[in-house]
Coordinates of C-alpha atoms and ligand atoms in Angstrom, one line a residue:
M1 CA -46.1 35.2 -61.9
E2 CA -48.2 33.6 -63.6
T3 CA -45.9 30.7 -64.3
M4 CA -45.5 30.9 -59.6
E5 CA -49.4 31.3 -59.9
N6 CA -49.8 27.7 -61.6
Q7 CA -47.0 25.8 -60.4
T8 CA -49.3 26.8 -56.7
V9 CA -51.6 25.2 -58.4
T10 CA -50.0 22.4 -58.8
K11 CA -48.4 21.8 -55.6
E12 CA -51.2 22.2 -54.6
S13 CA -54.2 20.5 -55.9
F14 CA -51.5 16.9 -55.6
K15 CA -51.2 17.2 -52.2
Q16 CA -54.8 17.9 -52.0
A17 CA -55.0 14.0 -54.1
A18 CA -51.9 12.6 -52.4
R19 CA -54.4 12.9 -49.2
Q20 CA -57.3 11.0 -50.3
D21 CA -57.2 7.5 -51.0
N22 CA -57.9 6.9 -54.1
Y23 CA -55.5 9.0 -55.7
S24 CA -55.0 7.5 -59.0
G25 CA -50.7 7.7 -58.4
H26 CA -51.5 4.4 -56.8
D27 CA -53.2 3.2 -59.3
Y28 CA -50.8 3.4 -62.8
Y29 CA -52.2 1.4 -64.7
N30 CA -56.3 0.8 -63.4
I31 CA -56.0 -1.9 -62.3
E32 CA -59.4 -1.2 -60.1
D33 CA -61.3 -1.7 -63.9
L34 CA -59.6 -5.7 -62.9
L35 CA -60.6 -6.0 -60.5
T36 CA -65.3 -7.5 -59.4
E37 CA -67.8 -5.2 -57.4
E38 CA -67.3 -7.7 -54.4
Q39 CA -63.4 -7.6 -55.0
K40 CA -63.7 -3.8 -54.3
I41 CA -66.4 -4.1 -51.8
A42 CA -64.0 -6.9 -49.4
R43 CA -60.6 -4.4 -49.6
D44 CA -62.4 -1.5 -49.0
A45 CA -64.0 -3.0 -45.4
T46 CA -60.5 -3.7 -44.9
R47 CA -58.7 -1.0 -45.1
D48 CA -61.7 0.9 -43.2
W49 CA -61.2 -1.9 -40.6
V50 CA -57.7 -1.8 -40.7
K51 CA -57.3 2.5 -40.9
K52 CA -59.5 2.5 -37.6
E53 CA -58.2 -1.0 -35.9
V54 CA -54.5 -1.2 -36.5
S55 CA -53.2 2.3 -37.8
P56 CA -53.7 4.2 -34.6
I57 CA -52.6 1.3 -32.4
I58 CA -49.4 0.0 -34.4
E59 CA -46.6 2.2 -33.7
D60 CA -47.4 1.3 -29.7
A61 CA -47.5 -2.0 -30.8
F62 CA -43.8 -3.2 -32.4
E63 CA -42.9 -0.1 -30.1
R64 CA -43.3 -1.8 -27.1
A65 CA -43.6 -5.6 -28.7
V66 CA -47.1 -6.1 -28.0
Y67 CA -49.1 -8.5 -29.1
P68 CA -52.2 -7.3 -30.9
R69 CA -54.5 -10.3 -29.6
H70 CA -58.0 -8.6 -29.4
L71 CA -57.7 -8.3 -33.5
L72 CA -57.5 -11.5 -34.3
K73 CA -61.9 -11.6 -33.7
G74 CA -61.6 -7.9 -35.3
L75 CA -59.5 -10.0 -38.5
G76 CA -62.8 -12.9 -37.7
Q77 CA -65.7 -10.5 -38.1
L78 CA -64.1 -9.4 -41.2
G79 CA -64.0 -12.5 -43.0
A80 CA -60.3 -12.2 -43.6
L81 CA -59.9 -15.6 -41.7
G82 CA -59.3 -18.8 -44.8
P83 CA -61.6 -15.6 -47.3
S84 CA -61.7 -18.3 -49.8
L85 CA -63.5 -21.9 -47.6
P86 CA -66.6 -23.0 -48.3
A87 CA -68.9 -21.0 -46.5
K88 CA -69.8 -23.9 -44.6
Y89 CA -66.8 -23.8 -42.3
G90 CA -68.5 -20.7 -41.4
C91 CA -65.5 -19.1 -44.1
A92 CA -66.8 -16.1 -47.1
G93 CA -66.1 -18.6 -49.9
T94 CA -64.3 -15.6 -51.6
D95 CA -61.9 -16.2 -54.8
E96 CA -58.6 -15.9 -54.6
V97 CA -58.1 -11.8 -55.8
T98 CA -60.3 -11.3 -53.3
Y99 CA -58.2 -12.9 -49.6
G100 CA -55.1 -10.9 -51.8
L101 CA -56.4 -8.4 -51.8
M102 CA -57.3 -8.1 -48.1
M103 CA -54.0 -9.5 -47.8
M104 CA -53.1 -6.0 -48.9
E105 CA -54.5 -3.9 -47.3
L106 CA -54.1 -5.8 -43.8
E107 CA -49.8 -5.5 -44.5
R108 CA -51.7 -1.7 -45.4
G109 CA -50.9 -1.7 -42.3
D110 CA -48.5 -4.6 -40.8
S111 CA -47.1 -7.4 -41.4
G112 CA -47.1 -8.6 -38.8
I113 CA -51.7 -8.3 -39.1
R114 CA -50.8 -9.7 -42.0
S115 CA -49.3 -12.6 -40.5
A116 CA -51.7 -13.0 -38.0
A117 CA -54.0 -14.2 -40.9
S118 CA -51.8 -16.2 -43.2
V119 CA -50.4 -18.7 -40.6
Q120 CA -54.2 -19.3 -38.6
G121 CA -56.6 -18.7 -42.4
S122 CA -53.6 -20.5 -44.8
L123 CA -50.9 -22.9 -43.6
V124 CA -53.6 -23.8 -40.6
M125 CA -57.9 -23.2 -42.1
F126 CA -56.2 -24.6 -45.1
P127 CA -54.9 -28.1 -44.6
I128 CA -57.3 -29.0 -42.6
Y129 CA -59.2 -28.0 -44.6
K130 CA -57.8 -29.9 -47.2
F131 CA -56.6 -33.2 -46.5
G132 CA -58.7 -33.6 -43.4
S133 CA -61.7 -35.7 -42.3
E134 CA -64.9 -34.5 -42.1
E135 CA -65.1 -34.2 -39.1
Q136 CA -61.6 -32.2 -38.4
R137 CA -62.6 -29.2 -40.8
M138 CA -66.4 -29.2 -38.4
Q139 CA -64.7 -29.2 -35.0
Y140 CA -61.9 -26.9 -35.8
L141 CA -62.5 -24.8 -39.0
P142 CA -65.5 -22.9 -37.9
K143 CA -64.0 -21.6 -34.3
L144 CA -60.9 -20.8 -36.2
A145 CA -62.8 -18.7 -38.2
T146 CA -64.4 -16.4 -35.3
G147 CA -60.7 -15.7 -34.0
E148 CA -62.9 -17.9 -30.7
M149 CA -58.9 -20.8 -31.4
I150 CA -55.8 -19.8 -32.6
G151 CA -53.9 -22.1 -34.2
C152 CA -50.2 -21.9 -35.0
F153 CA -48.2 -24.4 -38.3
G154 CA -44.8 -26.0 -37.4
L155 CA -42.6 -27.0 -39.8
T156 CA -39.8 -25.2 -39.1
E157 CA -36.7 -26.7 -36.5
P158 CA -33.6 -25.4 -35.4
N159 CA -32.1 -26.5 -37.6
H160 CA -33.4 -26.9 -40.5
G161 CA -35.3 -24.6 -41.9
S162 CA -35.3 -24.2 -45.8
N163 CA -34.3 -27.9 -45.8
P164 CA -38.5 -29.0 -44.2
S165 CA -36.9 -32.2 -45.9
D166 CA -34.5 -33.2 -42.7
M167 CA -36.9 -32.8 -39.8
E168 CA -35.9 -34.6 -37.5
T169 CA -39.6 -34.5 -35.1
R170 CA -41.5 -37.8 -35.1
I171 CA -44.7 -39.8 -34.7
K172 CA -44.3 -43.2 -33.2
A173 CA -48.2 -45.9 -32.9
D174 CA -48.8 -46.5 -30.1
G175 CA -52.4 -48.5 -30.4
D176 CA -55.2 -46.0 -31.3
Y177 CA -52.1 -43.1 -29.7
Y178 CA -49.3 -41.7 -32.1
I179 CA -46.3 -40.6 -29.6
L180 CA -44.7 -37.4 -31.0
N181 CA -41.0 -36.1 -29.6
G182 CA -38.9 -33.1 -31.0
A183 CA -38.5 -29.3 -31.7
K184 CA -40.2 -26.7 -33.8
M185 CA -38.1 -23.6 -34.2
W186 CA -39.8 -19.6 -34.6
I187 CA -43.8 -20.3 -35.0
T188 CA -45.6 -17.6 -35.6
N189 CA -48.3 -17.3 -33.1
S190 CA -47.1 -20.1 -30.9
P191 CA -47.4 -19.0 -27.3
I192 CA -50.9 -17.6 -27.7
A193 CA -52.0 -20.7 -30.4
D194 CA -55.6 -23.3 -29.0
I195 CA -53.6 -26.4 -31.8
A196 CA -50.5 -26.1 -34.0
V197 CA -50.4 -27.9 -37.5
V198 CA -47.1 -30.7 -36.6
W199 CA -45.7 -32.5 -39.4
A200 CA -43.4 -34.7 -38.3
K201 CA -41.3 -37.8 -40.0
D202 CA -44.0 -41.2 -38.9
E203 CA -41.7 -44.9 -38.9
D204 CA -41.6 -45.5 -42.2
N205 CA -39.9 -42.1 -42.9
V206 CA -42.8 -40.0 -44.1
I207 CA -44.1 -36.8 -43.1
R208 CA -47.7 -36.3 -41.6
G209 CA -49.5 -33.8 -40.7
M210 CA -51.4 -33.5 -37.7
V211 CA -53.9 -31.6 -35.3
V212 CA -51.8 -31.1 -32.0
D213 CA -53.8 -30.1 -28.7
L214 CA -51.1 -27.9 -27.1
T215 CA -52.7 -28.2 -23.5
L216 CA -51.4 -31.4 -23.9
E217 CA -49.0 -33.2 -21.3
G218 CA -45.5 -32.4 -23.1
C219 CA -46.2 -30.1 -25.3
S220 CA -44.8 -26.8 -24.5
A221 CA -44.9 -23.2 -26.2
P222 CA -41.9 -20.6 -25.3
E223 CA -41.6 -17.2 -26.6
I224 CA -38.8 -16.5 -28.3
H225 CA -37.3 -13.0 -27.6
G226 CA -35.7 -10.6 -28.6
K227 CA -37.3 -9.7 -32.5
L228 CA -36.4 -6.1 -34.5
S229 CA -38.4 -7.1 -36.7
L230 CA -42.6 -7.9 -37.1
R231 CA -42.5 -6.8 -33.4
A232 CA -46.5 -6.6 -32.9
S233 CA -46.4 -11.0 -33.7
I234 CA -45.7 -13.3 -31.3
T235 CA -42.9 -16.1 -32.0
G236 CA -42.0 -19.1 -30.3
E237 CA -40.7 -22.6 -30.1
L238 CA -43.2 -25.6 -30.1
V239 CA -41.3 -28.3 -27.7
F240 CA -43.2 -31.8 -28.3
D241 CA -41.4 -34.1 -24.9
N242 CA -43.1 -37.4 -25.5
V243 CA -46.8 -36.0 -26.3
R244 CA -49.5 -38.5 -26.6
I245 CA -51.1 -38.0 -29.9
H246 CA -54.4 -39.7 -31.7
K247 CA -54.8 -41.6 -34.1
S248 CA -57.6 -39.6 -36.1
Q249 CA -55.9 -35.7 -34.8
V250 CA -53.7 -36.8 -37.7
F251 CA -54.4 -36.1 -41.6
P252 CA -55.7 -38.9 -42.8
N253 CA -55.6 -37.4 -47.2
I254 CA -52.0 -36.7 -46.8
K255 CA -48.6 -38.1 -47.2
G256 CA -45.0 -36.6 -48.1
L257 CA -43.5 -32.7 -47.6
K258 CA -45.8 -31.9 -50.6
G259 CA -48.6 -31.7 -47.9
P260 CA -46.7 -28.7 -45.8
L261 CA -45.0 -27.4 -49.1
S262 CA -49.2 -26.7 -50.7
C263 CA -50.1 -25.1 -47.6
L264 CA -46.7 -22.7 -48.5
S265 CA -48.0 -22.1 -51.2
K266 CA -50.7 -20.4 -50.5
A267 CA -49.3 -18.7 -47.7
R268 CA -46.9 -17.3 -50.0
Y269 CA -49.7 -16.2 -52.7
G270 CA -51.0 -14.2 -50.2
I271 CA -47.6 -12.3 -49.1
A272 CA -46.9 -11.1 -53.0
W273 CA -49.7 -9.2 -52.0
G274 CA -49.3 -8.1 -48.7
A275 CA -45.5 -6.8 -50.1
I276 CA -47.4 -4.9 -51.9
G277 CA -49.6 -2.6 -49.1
A278 CA -46.3 -2.9 -47.6
G279 CA -44.8 -1.1 -50.2
L280 CA -48.1 1.3 -51.0
D281 CA -47.4 2.4 -47.7
C282 CA -43.8 4.4 -48.0
Y283 CA -44.7 4.6 -51.5
D284 CA -47.8 6.9 -49.8
S285 CA -46.0 8.0 -47.3
A286 CA -42.6 9.5 -48.7
L287 CA -44.9 11.3 -51.6
R288 CA -47.1 13.3 -48.9
Y289 CA -43.7 14.5 -47.5
S290 CA -41.7 15.1 -49.7
L291 CA -44.3 17.3 -51.4
E292 CA -44.5 19.7 -48.2
R293 CA -41.4 19.7 -46.7
E294 CA -39.1 22.2 -48.5
Q295 CA -35.6 22.1 -48.8
F296 CA -33.2 25.8 -50.9
G297 CA -37.1 27.2 -51.2
K298 CA -39.3 24.1 -52.5
P299 CA -40.6 20.5 -52.4
L300 CA -38.1 17.8 -52.4
A301 CA -41.0 17.0 -54.3
G302 CA -39.6 19.6 -57.1
F303 CA -35.4 18.1 -57.4
Q304 CA -34.6 15.3 -60.0
L305 CA -33.1 12.8 -57.9
T306 CA -36.8 12.5 -55.2
Q307 CA -38.5 11.9 -58.4
K308 CA -36.0 9.2 -59.6
K309 CA -36.5 7.2 -56.3
L310 CA -40.7 8.2 -56.6
A311 CA -41.1 7.3 -60.2
E312 CA -38.9 3.6 -59.9
M313 CA -41.2 2.8 -55.7
I314 CA -44.6 3.4 -58.7
T315 CA -43.3 1.3 -61.0
E316 CA -42.1 -1.0 -59.3
I317 CA -45.7 -0.6 -57.9
T318 CA -47.2 -1.3 -60.5
K319 CA -45.2 -4.4 -62.0
A320 CA -46.0 -5.7 -59.2
Q321 CA -50.0 -5.4 -58.7
L322 CA -50.2 -6.4 -62.4
L323 CA -47.8 -9.2 -61.2
A324 CA -50.5 -10.7 -58.2
W325 CA -53.6 -9.8 -60.2
R326 CA -52.2 -13.0 -63.3
L327 CA -51.0 -14.8 -60.4
G328 CA -54.0 -15.0 -58.6
T329 CA -56.5 -15.4 -62.1
L330 CA -54.2 -17.6 -62.3
M331 CA -54.6 -19.3 -59.3
D332 CA -59.2 -18.9 -59.8
Q333 CA -58.0 -20.6 -62.7
G334 CA -56.4 -23.7 -60.8
K335 CA -53.7 -23.1 -63.4
A336 CA -51.2 -21.1 -61.3
T337 CA -47.4 -23.6 -61.0
P338 CA -46.1 -23.3 -57.3
A339 CA -42.6 -21.9 -59.9
Q340 CA -44.9 -19.2 -60.3
V341 CA -46.3 -18.2 -57.3
S342 CA -42.3 -18.5 -55.6
M343 CA -41.5 -15.9 -59.0
A344 CA -44.1 -13.4 -57.6
K345 CA -43.4 -13.6 -53.9
R346 CA -39.8 -13.1 -53.8
N347 CA -40.2 -10.3 -56.5
N348 CA -42.9 -8.1 -54.4
V349 CA -41.5 -9.1 -51.2
H350 CA -37.2 -8.1 -51.9
M351 CA -39.6 -4.9 -54.4
A352 CA -41.6 -4.1 -50.9
L353 CA -38.3 -4.0 -49.2
E354 CA -36.3 -2.1 -51.7
I355 CA -39.0 0.6 -51.2
A356 CA -39.2 1.0 -47.1
R357 CA -35.8 1.5 -48.1
E358 CA -36.6 4.6 -50.5
A359 CA -39.0 6.0 -48.8
R360 CA -37.3 6.6 -45.7
Q361 CA -35.0 7.7 -47.1
I362 CA -36.6 10.8 -49.1
H363 CA -37.8 10.9 -44.5
G364 CA -34.8 12.6 -43.5
G365 CA -33.8 12.3 -40.2
M366 CA -37.5 11.6 -40.0
G367 CA -37.1 8.8 -41.0
I368 CA -36.1 7.1 -38.8
T369 CA -38.5 7.9 -36.1
N370 CA -41.6 6.7 -35.9
E371 CA -44.2 9.5 -36.9
Y372 CA -44.0 7.0 -40.3
P373 CA -44.3 4.1 -41.2
C374 CA -41.2 3.3 -43.5
M375 CA -38.2 2.1 -40.8
R376 CA -41.5 -0.4 -39.3
H377 CA -41.8 -1.5 -43.1
M378 CA -38.7 -2.0 -43.3
M379 CA -37.3 -3.6 -40.8
N380 CA -40.9 -5.9 -40.7
L381 CA -40.2 -7.2 -44.6
E382 CA -36.5 -7.9 -43.5
T383 CA -38.4 -11.3 -41.6
V384 CA -40.6 -10.7 -44.9
L385 CA -37.9 -11.8 -46.6
T386 CA -37.0 -14.5 -45.2
Y387 CA -39.5 -16.8 -44.3
E388 CA -42.2 -18.8 -46.0
G389 CA -38.5 -20.1 -48.1
T390 CA -36.1 -17.4 -47.9
H391 CA -35.6 -15.5 -51.4
D392 CA -32.5 -16.7 -52.2
I393 CA -34.6 -20.8 -51.7
H394 CA -37.2 -18.4 -54.3
L395 CA -34.2 -17.7 -56.5
L396 CA -33.5 -21.6 -56.6
I397 CA -36.5 -22.5 -57.7
T398 CA -37.0 -20.2 -60.4
G399 CA -33.6 -21.7 -61.5
M400 CA -35.0 -25.1 -61.1
D401 CA -37.8 -24.4 -63.3
V402 CA -36.1 -22.3 -65.5
T403 CA -32.8 -24.9 -66.7
G404 CA -34.6 -27.8 -65.4
L405 CA -31.5 -28.9 -63.3
N406 CA -31.9 -29.1 -59.1
A407 CA -29.1 -26.7 -57.4
F408 CA -30.8 -28.0 -54.0
K409 CA -29.6 -31.5 -54.9
Ligands
TGC1 P1 -39.4 -31.5 -53.8 O1 -39.2 -32.2 -53.9 O2 -38.8 -29.9 -54.5 O3 -40.4 -31.2 -53.1 C1 -41.4 -32.3 -52.9 C2 -42.6 -32.8 -53.2 O4 -43.5 -31.0 -52.7 C3 -43.7 -31.1 -54.2 N1 -44.0 -28.5 -54.1 C4 -44.6 -28.3 -53.6 N2 -46.0 -28.7 -54.1 C5 -46.8 -28.0 -53.1 N3 -46.4 -26.3 -53.6 C6 -44.8 -26.1 -53.6 N4 -44.2 -24.9 -53.2 C7 -44.5 -27.8 -53.4 N5 -42.8 -26.9 -53.9 C8 -42.5 -28.5 -53.8 C9 -43.5 -32.0 -54.9 O5 -43.3 -31.5 -56.7 C10 -43.1 -32.8 -54.5 O6 -43.5 -33.3 -55.1 P2 -44.2 -35.1 -54.7 O7 -45.4 -35.0 -55.2 O8 -43.2 -35.1 -56.4 O9 -43.2 -35.9 -54.2 O10 -38.3 -30.7 -52.2 P3 -36.9 -30.5 -51.8 O11 -36.8 -31.7 -50.2 O12 -36.2 -30.6 -53.1 O13 -37.4 -29.2 -51.4 C11 -37.9 -28.0 -51.9 C12 -37.2 -27.1 -51.5 C13 -36.0 -25.7 -50.7 C14 -38.1 -25.5 -52.3 C15 -39.4 -26.5 -49.8 O14 -38.2 -27.7 -49.5 C16 -38.9 -25.3 -50.5 O15 -39.4 -24.4 -50.4 N6 -38.1 -24.9 -49.1 C17 -38.7 -24.3 -47.9 C18 -39.5 -23.3 -46.6 C19 -39.4 -22.8 -45.9 O16 -40.3 -22.2 -47.0 N7 -40.5 -23.0 -44.8 C20 -41.4 -22.7 -44.3 C21 -41.7 -22.3 -42.8 S1 -44.2 -22.2 -42.9 C22 -43.2 -20.5 -42.1 O17 -42.5 -19.9 -42.9 C23 -44.6 -19.4 -41.9 S2 -44.2 -18.0 -41.2 C24 -46.0 -17.8 -41.1 C25 -46.2 -16.0 -41.4 O18 -45.7 -15.5 -41.7 O19 -46.1 -15.4 -39.8
FAD2 P1 -31.1 -21.6 -43.3 O1 -32.4 -22.5 -43.9 O2 -30.5 -22.1 -42.0 O3 -31.4 -20.5 -43.4 C1 -30.1 -19.1 -44.1 C2 -29.2 -18.3 -44.9 O4 -28.9 -19.7 -45.9 C3 -30.7 -18.2 -45.8 O5 -29.9 -17.2 -46.4 C4 -30.7 -19.1 -46.9 O6 -31.8 -18.2 -48.1 C5 -29.1 -19.6 -47.3 N1 -29.8 -20.6 -47.6 C6 -30.0 -21.8 -47.4 N2 -30.3 -23.2 -48.0 C7 -29.0 -22.1 -49.0 C8 -28.6 -23.2 -50.2 N3 -29.5 -23.9 -51.1 N4 -27.9 -22.6 -51.2 C9 -28.2 -21.0 -51.2 N5 -28.0 -20.8 -50.1 C10 -29.3 -20.8 -49.0 N6 -42.0 -21.3 -40.1 C11 -42.7 -22.1 -39.3 O7 -42.5 -23.5 -39.8 N7 -44.3 -20.9 -39.4 C12 -44.2 -19.9 -38.4 O8 -45.2 -20.5 -38.7 C13 -43.1 -19.2 -38.6 N8 -42.9 -18.2 -38.7 C14 -42.0 -17.2 -38.7 C15 -41.4 -16.0 -38.1 C16 -40.5 -15.1 -37.8 C17 -40.7 -13.9 -37.8 C18 -39.2 -15.7 -38.7 C19 -38.2 -15.3 -38.4 C20 -39.3 -16.8 -39.7 C21 -40.5 -18.1 -38.6 N9 -40.6 -19.4 -39.7 C22 -41.9 -20.6 -39.4 C23 -39.2 -20.0 -39.8 C24 -38.6 -19.3 -41.7 O9 -39.4 -20.1 -42.4 C25 -37.5 -19.9 -42.1 O10 -36.6 -18.7 -40.5 C26 -36.5 -19.9 -43.4 O11 -37.3 -21.1 -44.0 C27 -35.2 -20.1 -43.2 O12 -34.4 -20.6 -42.2 P2 -33.5 -20.5 -41.7 O13 -34.2 -19.0 -39.9 O14 -33.7 -21.7 -40.9 O15 -32.4 -20.3 -42.1

């Protein structure tokens, strides 16, 4: 009897603890202690915003494949659009760990919402800041930071995804203008974007980056329909048919593939953190469910096979958290290499996808419904595994780094 009571107390206290956000099981190695007060404040503000603005609408938006466009201004108010860029351009000037923590909380809500922030901040604002003229920075960054203006990033083409160096999109000089021709594929936000950061080859076969006003004659951005993943995010093409781009729109400070790949390093870093958020949401749901749901007269969590699943999940989450935190500190010191970013993106997304699958199993039949978030995260993470460099491309980047042999050529 005493034992029974103790078991009940233990079970109840775990249930209670699991209902609280700061349940220590979610931060198994006290990573909290490694964070500054500012970092915690930004993370908690993002978490609160997600709970208030994203969680109540996300299942419906995902089911109906509707992009919750209004959230972009909220992301701007939160400071989640280009948070680590300087205050002079309307940004928060945070460190990279803060940026990562914000992406983690956004993706706890949904990968599509983190995508919206990643694209705007890392793939549109970052190149304008890093490679643009001061005039370009002042013209675009403050409006992009508030979400008043929407940007997209055009690198991938119908015939060139993993290998962007073979891109066919071209610019040809014509007086003070370039004439832009070509097509980009799988572009997040293109159907609703005001501007696009586009990468194209010039007459010397050198890759150049430019800001394209999408209202210009000859630009179109048809939406891609039928996605079974990232359904709360809008994706489209970019088609350029003799578009006249003033030469002042081209980035003066970068030439070559290094330009777009540098932007990818920044966004991949954010994804390495973001994926942890999706993994945590699935783990959290599985832990709660397994404590509540009883079969064979006891909670699912009491069975050894369920405990194995949960133990492996929290172990992988913890390893991913440590990887992301360490990478963030290296980024802040300016010491992170693209190959280190690559490893973290690959590992953490794969980790989250495996957790989503295991968590879905723990929910049994209920796991396939939208009463629980696992299936939605799982479907989203299939995209996250592929974009910003596929899982296998990142394996080859690490392979090249450790062997010195290039498997791409
Ligand atoms: P390679 O010869 O290796 O490199 C060319 C130059 O770039 C430098 N570099 C990098 N610089 C910064 N960051 C990186 N990650 C870099 N990787 C390479 C490199 O040092 C070299 O510089 P230099 O000075 O010598 O010229 O280029 P490669 O043609 O052999 O390509 C290598 C490969 C395959 C790794 C690269 O093409 C690649 O990463 N492919 C994957 C493509 C990709 O990730 N596409 C993503 C599209 S955008 C997207 O998916 C957005 S999703 C949006 C959302 O979140 O919703
Ligand atoms: P491919 O390159 O054709 O690859 C197909 C398969 O072949 C993959 O499994 C790949 O790993 C494998 N493969 C390729 N090369 C090799 C090799 N050398 N060795 C072994 N295996 C190989 N792009 C943008 O520019 N901007 C965006 O905003 C953007 N948003 C996206 C949003 C969504 C929802 C999606 C799905 C994609 C988005 N992308 C975007 C494109 C994304 O980056 C590409 O899909 C990705 O880089 C892979 O290119 P691909 O689809 O052409 O596949």
